[in-house]
Amino acid sequence: MSKEKLKYDEAIVELELIVKEMEYGEISVDELSVKIKRSAFLIDFCKKKLKSTEEDVDSILKEME
Amino acid sequence: MESISSVINRTYTRPFWIKAEMIKLNYYTKSHHCYPDMVEKEGNRIKAQIRTTLWSSTYFRINANFLKKTGKTLGDGMNILFLAEVKFDALHGLSLNILDIDADYEIGQLAKAKNDCIAKLKGNKLFERNKSLHFPLLPKRIAIISVNTSKGYHDFINIIENNTRGYKFFYMLFPALLQGDAAVDSIINQLEIIERVKHHFDIVTIIRGGGGDVGLSCYDNYDLAAKVASFPLPVISGIGHSTNETVVEMVANYNPITPTDLAYFLQQSFDNNAVRIQEIESSIKNISNTVIQVNKEKINGITDYIKNKSAITIQKENNIINTFSNSIKNYSKSVIYENKNLIRNSVKSVHYLSKNIIFIQKQSLNGLKSRQIPLLRNKFLDEFSTLIHISEKIELLKPENLLKKGYSLSYINGRIVSDIDNIKEGDILTTKLNKGEIESKIIKTKKR
């Protein structure tokens, strides 16, 4: 999943799924490192979403013309 | 004319309550008098029509009461119940002079219209549609339908812009009229514009504030309510009033009522997300630590098991080896002992046999001796007498004895002369006799 296409809601859902899998499933150390890497990326992505924006009024205005 | 006037005045001695639709108010700004056009309809067909008069003083009184009770002012196209007296003027003809308009009737009308609107929305399965839209976890990009001069709009912006936690909202204003009948088309128009760029937004907010409860009936309009209900993005209403909830607010995804509550609601959403992320983060950390701890313990357990098992196995093997080694030692000892005995016995046997053999050989030698010695002695005696004879002969041949008998020995240069060769004239010849030597010079040699 590329960073551009990823949506906040999807990131949170994926994170919660990871937590659920980790909580209820037997998890190997190998899987754990993969999951930790992915969740670190998602957490960073979500945190950034709270405090930054990529939208631009001018480009929206152009689209409305 | 006077006759008509007197007939009318005599017939209509008191005012009447009349139901009609006020097609046009016809308000004159200079005089503040109104001349509303009243019609009675049957379906779409106009059954009756009459010009009415609403004097400025009456208009102000009625309008104020009307606004107070219904939240709206007198306007075109209203169905009203009004009290009027019939007037005939020779110059202006027949007209009705409005004395009062029943606000309660209007309230009933509005309530009925509102109920009809709700029923129609439900019938068209629109009523719950916007509510059923998934509200984004992070309502970050906001299309705002409001007006720049609205206090509500500024309150809203102020809160979301100046949040202390550093949350970043993206918002864009789509200006529209927010009250009165014209608001319906104005808001619908902006919703259509937003729909074209909806992928840039998470939610739409309708924000109005500072307008009191006046002019809100537009939010009970079916077209506007239907547009809001069927809008593809969640619509959040912050229209801000104290009267009953309007239809638009009913069909909206969420209705926090006031613009400030709406702003706090969005901020709260961000807070919830921040907390949620924090919780997820710590959950992942805790679970990871637990998994690592569990695996560590597992490894330690396995290590201990292997250690113990190895020690036991090594001990076992050691015991086996020791047993083997002892067995081999004992066995070797007994084998060596046996072999020693065997050797000892062999040596004994050899010794005994040798003795016997030697004894036997001795015996046979002794036998031989007794038989052979006499023979050998005779033979020896013969040989001995021969030897004596020979020695006597040899004694006679000794040089001293020969010299005694008159023989001599000749030497040249210390060497005995036995041949004539190599003797030269002038050599000194030494002649050895029995009792002395003669030295002579060679004068001549003669070979035979």
Coordinates of C-alpha atoms in Angstrom, one line a residue, chain A residues 8-10 12-13 15-16 18-20 22-23 26-29 32 35-36 39-40 43 46-61 63-65, chain B residues 134-138 140-141 165-172 174 193-194 196-197 199-201 269-270 273-274 276-278 280-281 283-284 287-289 291-292 295 298:
Chain A
Y8 CA -6.6 7.6 7.7
D9 CA -9.6 5.4 8.5
E10 CA -7.9 2.4 6.8
I12 CA -6.6 3.0 12.0
V13 CA -8.6 -0.1 11.1
L15 CA -3.7 -0.8 13.3
E16 CA -6.5 -2.1 15.4
I18 CA -2.8 -5.7 14.2
V19 CA -3.4 -5.1 17.9
K20 CA -6.3 -7.7 17.8
M22 CA -1.3 -9.6 18.6
E23 CA -3.7 -9.8 21.5
E26 CA -0.1 -16.7 18.9
I27 CA 2.5 -14.6 17.3
S28 CA 6.0 -15.6 16.4
V29 CA 9.0 -13.3 16.9
L32 CA 6.2 -9.6 15.5
K35 CA 4.0 -6.2 12.5
I36 CA 6.0 -3.7 14.7
S39 CA 2.4 -0.5 12.9
A40 CA 5.2 2.0 13.5
I43 CA 1.2 5.2 13.7
C46 CA -1.9 8.8 11.6
K47 CA 0.0 11.2 13.9
K48 CA 1.0 13.3 10.9
K49 CA -2.5 13.3 9.6
L50 CA -3.7 15.0 12.9
K51 CA -1.2 17.8 12.5
S52 CA -0.8 18.5 8.8
T53 CA -2.9 18.9 5.7
E54 CA -2.2 18.4 2.0
E55 CA -5.3 20.1 0.6
D56 CA -5.0 23.3 -1.3
V57 CA -7.8 25.8 -1.8
D58 CA -6.5 27.1 -5.1
S59 CA -6.4 23.6 -6.7
I60 CA -10.0 23.0 -5.5
L61 CA -11.1 26.3 -6.9
E63 CA -11.3 22.1 -10.2
M64 CA -14.7 23.8 -9.7
E65 CA -14.3 26.0 -12.8
Chain B
H134 CA -20.0 6.4 7.8
F135 CA -18.7 9.4 9.8
P136 CA -15.0 9.7 9.1
L137 CA -12.7 8.9 12.1
L138 CA -10.8 12.0 11.4
K140 CA -10.3 16.9 8.9
R141 CA -11.3 18.5 5.6
R165 CA -3.0 20.6 20.6
G166 CA -1.8 21.7 17.2
Y167 CA -4.4 19.8 15.2
K168 CA -4.6 20.9 11.6
F169 CA -8.0 21.3 9.9
F170 CA -8.5 22.1 6.3
Y171 CA -11.6 24.1 5.6
M172 CA -13.1 26.1 2.8
F174 CA -18.9 28.1 0.4
I193 CA -20.7 22.8 -6.1
I194 CA -19.3 20.9 -3.1
R196 CA -18.3 18.3 -7.7
V197 CA -15.2 18.4 -5.5
H199 CA -13.2 14.0 -2.9
H200 CA -11.4 17.0 -1.3
F201 CA -13.6 16.9 1.8
S269 CA -12.9 13.8 17.3
F270 CA -9.2 14.7 16.9
N273 CA -8.0 9.9 17.5
A274 CA -4.9 11.1 19.4
R276 CA -6.8 6.1 20.2
I277 CA -3.4 6.2 18.4
Q278 CA -1.7 6.5 21.9
I280 CA -2.8 1.5 20.0
E281 CA 0.9 2.4 20.4
S283 CA -0.9 -1.8 23.3
I284 CA 1.6 -2.8 20.6
I287 CA 2.1 -6.9 23.7
S288 CA 5.5 -6.9 22.0
N289 CA 7.3 -6.8 25.4
V291 CA 5.7 -11.7 23.4
I292 CA 9.5 -11.1 23.8
N295 CA 9.9 -16.2 24.1
K298 CA 10.7 -20.3 26.5

